[in-house]
Structure formats: structure tokens, C-alpha cells
Amino acid sequence: MDINELTLGQVKELQAMLGGGKLPDNSAWEIGKNYLIRTVTMIDTGRLVAVAEHELVLEDAAWIADTGRFSDAVKKAEFNEVEPFPVGRVIIGRGAVIDAVIIRDIPRSQK
């Protein structure tokens, strides 16, 4: 079979057999939730608004320069040093994510 000679109907048949070319959504991410996300270089917080194959998109995001005691920071959503991003979306590469946890509140004031 020469792939370059397939008819549109044959391509559609193949697509249907392969699940339409879409992967099932087995994501653990919850859109609309507030997250603390640790990456290989920094910690960010924000409300998750989109999950793409290679990126996470946050709004109301901040870089957390100093969490203080990590367990307390996660429980109370209180941090020693906060640098908010400007209003808008922040995109994080999923390949850089180490771990993430849902938090109660997201900081928006510089501290």
C-alpha cells in the first residue's frame, strides 16, 4: 500500500479504526482549580485554565520565590516571597513539571 495513493474514504476508515486520531483524556489535571506547580527551576501558582499536550496554562499566576516551610505553605497557601505575573496567561512546559498540588488560594499580591 502506498500511503500517497489513499483515497479520502480510505483515510477516514483508517482514522475511525485508530480512534479518530485522538488520545483519550486520562489527565489528572482539573481545569479551574488553583495549583502550586514545582518545575525543575521554580515554583508557580495559578488557576489552571487549559491543558495541552506539552503545556499547562495558568491565569492569576505568581512565581513563588520562597515558600517557607513547604508543608505549611501547601496547607495554608501562605508563602514568604511572592512575585505575581502580570494579568494574563502563563504557559508552563509540562516536561519541566516535577509535581503539582491543588491549593486553597492563589496569591496575587507581591510579598
mmCIF file of C-alpha atoms in Angstrom:
data_model
loop_
_atom_site.group_PDB
_atom_site.id
_atom_site.type_symbol
_atom_site.label_atom_id
_atom_site.label_comp_id
_atom_site.label_asym_id
_atom_site.label_seq_id
_atom_site.Cartn_x
_atom_site.Cartn_y
_atom_site.Cartn_z
ATOM 1 C CA MET A 1 0.000 0.000 0.000
ATOM 2 C CA ASP A 2 1.327 3.414 -0.946
ATOM 3 C CA ILE A 3 0.109 5.963 1.584
ATOM 4 C CA ASN A 4 0.274 8.676 -1.065
ATOM 5 C CA GLU A 5 -2.358 6.859 -3.121
ATOM 6 C CA LEU A 6 -5.005 6.513 -0.382
ATOM 7 C CA THR A 7 -8.424 7.921 -1.164
ATOM 8 C CA LEU A 8 -10.153 10.259 1.274
ATOM 9 C CA GLY A 9 -12.559 7.438 2.142
ATOM 10 C CA GLN A 10 -9.674 5.095 2.998
ATOM 11 C CA VAL A 11 -8.069 7.775 5.195
ATOM 12 C CA LYS A 12 -11.379 8.201 7.049
ATOM 13 C CA GLU A 13 -11.646 4.438 7.549
ATOM 14 C CA LEU A 14 -8.140 4.323 8.993
ATOM 15 C CA GLN A 15 -8.903 7.267 11.231
ATOM 16 C CA ALA A 16 -12.024 5.556 12.581
ATOM 17 C CA MET A 17 -10.097 2.320 13.216
ATOM 18 C CA LEU A 18 -7.426 4.276 15.119
ATOM 19 C CA GLY A 19 -9.869 6.175 17.317
ATOM 20 C CA GLY A 20 -10.115 9.303 15.206
ATOM 21 C CA GLY A 21 -6.510 10.205 15.876
ATOM 22 C CA LYS A 22 -7.323 11.484 19.350
ATOM 23 C CA LEU A 23 -5.857 10.148 22.550
ATOM 24 C CA PRO A 24 -8.201 9.507 25.475
ATOM 25 C CA ASP A 25 -8.113 12.167 28.191
ATOM 26 C CA ASN A 26 -6.568 10.406 31.148
ATOM 27 C CA SER A 27 -5.276 13.639 32.617
ATOM 28 C CA ALA A 28 -5.186 14.109 36.363
ATOM 29 C CA TRP A 29 -5.289 17.907 35.926
ATOM 30 C CA GLU A 30 -8.512 19.685 36.952
ATOM 31 C CA ILE A 31 -9.404 22.788 34.959
ATOM 32 C CA GLY A 32 -10.441 25.719 37.155
ATOM 33 C CA LYS A 33 -8.535 24.542 40.236
ATOM 34 C CA ASN A 34 -5.770 26.516 41.947
ATOM 35 C CA TYR A 35 -2.383 24.814 41.710
ATOM 36 C CA LEU A 36 1.082 25.055 43.157
ATOM 37 C CA ILE A 37 3.368 23.617 40.478
ATOM 38 C CA ARG A 38 7.026 22.794 41.091
ATOM 39 C CA THR A 39 9.174 22.761 37.985
ATOM 40 C CA VAL A 40 12.857 21.998 37.542
ATOM 41 C CA THR A 41 13.734 25.673 38.059
ATOM 42 C CA MET A 42 10.949 27.359 40.020
ATOM 43 C CA ILE A 43 7.586 27.178 41.755
ATOM 44 C CA ASP A 44 4.473 28.761 40.247
ATOM 45 C CA THR A 45 0.920 29.122 41.465
ATOM 46 C CA GLY A 46 -2.203 29.911 39.487
ATOM 47 C CA ARG A 47 -5.620 28.813 38.313
ATOM 48 C CA LEU A 48 -5.394 26.124 35.636
ATOM 49 C CA VAL A 49 -7.333 27.170 32.542
ATOM 50 C CA ALA A 50 -6.041 24.762 29.881
ATOM 51 C CA VAL A 51 -4.040 21.577 29.461
ATOM 52 C CA ALA A 52 -2.368 20.901 26.128
ATOM 53 C CA GLU A 53 -0.176 18.014 25.077
ATOM 54 C CA HIS A 54 3.023 19.853 26.040
ATOM 55 C CA GLU A 55 1.852 22.862 28.079
ATOM 56 C CA LEU A 56 -0.192 23.918 31.081
ATOM 57 C CA VAL A 57 -1.851 27.333 31.007
ATOM 58 C CA LEU A 58 -2.383 29.329 34.205
ATOM 59 C CA GLU A 59 -4.157 32.589 34.936
ATOM 60 C CA ASP A 60 -3.684 34.739 38.046
ATOM 61 C CA ALA A 61 -0.214 33.221 38.244
ATOM 62 C CA ALA A 62 2.700 34.030 40.520
ATOM 63 C CA TRP A 63 6.290 32.905 40.906
ATOM 64 C CA ILE A 64 6.897 31.767 44.453
ATOM 65 C CA ALA A 65 10.485 32.700 45.275
ATOM 66 C CA ASP A 66 10.288 31.383 48.855
ATOM 67 C CA THR A 67 7.638 29.003 50.147
ATOM 68 C CA GLY A 68 8.823 28.968 53.742
ATOM 69 C CA ARG A 69 8.076 25.584 55.297
ATOM 70 C CA PHE A 70 6.768 23.666 52.286
ATOM 71 C CA SER A 71 4.148 21.579 54.073
ATOM 72 C CA ASP A 72 2.733 24.662 55.795
ATOM 73 C CA ALA A 73 2.748 26.593 52.518
ATOM 74 C CA VAL A 74 0.729 23.885 50.763
ATOM 75 C CA LYS A 75 -1.767 23.564 53.617
ATOM 76 C CA LYS A 76 -2.305 27.285 54.216
ATOM 77 C CA ALA A 77 -1.440 28.718 50.760
ATOM 78 C CA GLU A 78 0.811 31.221 52.543
ATOM 79 C CA PHE A 79 4.271 31.997 51.173
ATOM 80 C CA ASN A 80 7.273 34.051 52.308
ATOM 81 C CA GLU A 81 8.013 35.649 48.934
ATOM 82 C CA VAL A 82 5.595 36.104 46.018
ATOM 83 C CA GLU A 83 6.163 37.741 42.617
ATOM 84 C CA PRO A 84 2.874 37.896 40.656
ATOM 85 C CA PHE A 85 2.925 37.702 36.868
ATOM 86 C CA PRO A 86 1.097 40.498 35.035
ATOM 87 C CA VAL A 87 -2.573 39.868 34.292
ATOM 88 C CA GLY A 88 -2.917 37.317 31.521
ATOM 89 C CA ARG A 89 -1.938 33.753 30.811
ATOM 90 C CA VAL A 90 1.260 31.990 31.802
ATOM 91 C CA ILE A 91 2.338 28.890 29.901
ATOM 92 C CA ILE A 92 4.380 26.171 31.600
ATOM 93 C CA GLY A 93 6.058 23.356 29.688
ATOM 94 C CA ARG A 94 4.764 20.042 31.008
ATOM 95 C CA GLY A 95 8.194 18.474 30.525
ATOM 96 C CA ALA A 96 9.552 20.752 33.271
ATOM 97 C CA VAL A 97 6.919 19.789 35.871
ATOM 98 C CA ILE A 98 8.177 17.838 38.868
ATOM 99 C CA ASP A 99 4.961 17.754 40.874
ATOM 100 C CA ALA A 100 1.805 19.751 41.498
ATOM 101 C CA VAL A 101 -0.825 20.049 44.168
ATOM 102 C CA ILE A 102 -4.188 21.789 44.393
ATOM 103 C CA ILE A 103 -4.114 24.663 46.876
ATOM 104 C CA ARG A 104 -6.891 26.614 48.556
ATOM 105 C CA ASP A 105 -5.973 30.135 47.441
ATOM 106 C CA ILE A 106 -3.553 31.690 44.986
ATOM 107 C CA PRO A 107 -1.538 34.749 45.963
ATOM 108 C CA ARG A 108 -1.892 37.882 43.820
ATOM 109 C CA SER A 109 -0.038 40.446 45.959
ATOM 110 C CA GLN A 110 3.701 40.931 45.852
ATOM 111 C CA LYS A 111 5.364 39.915 49.077
#
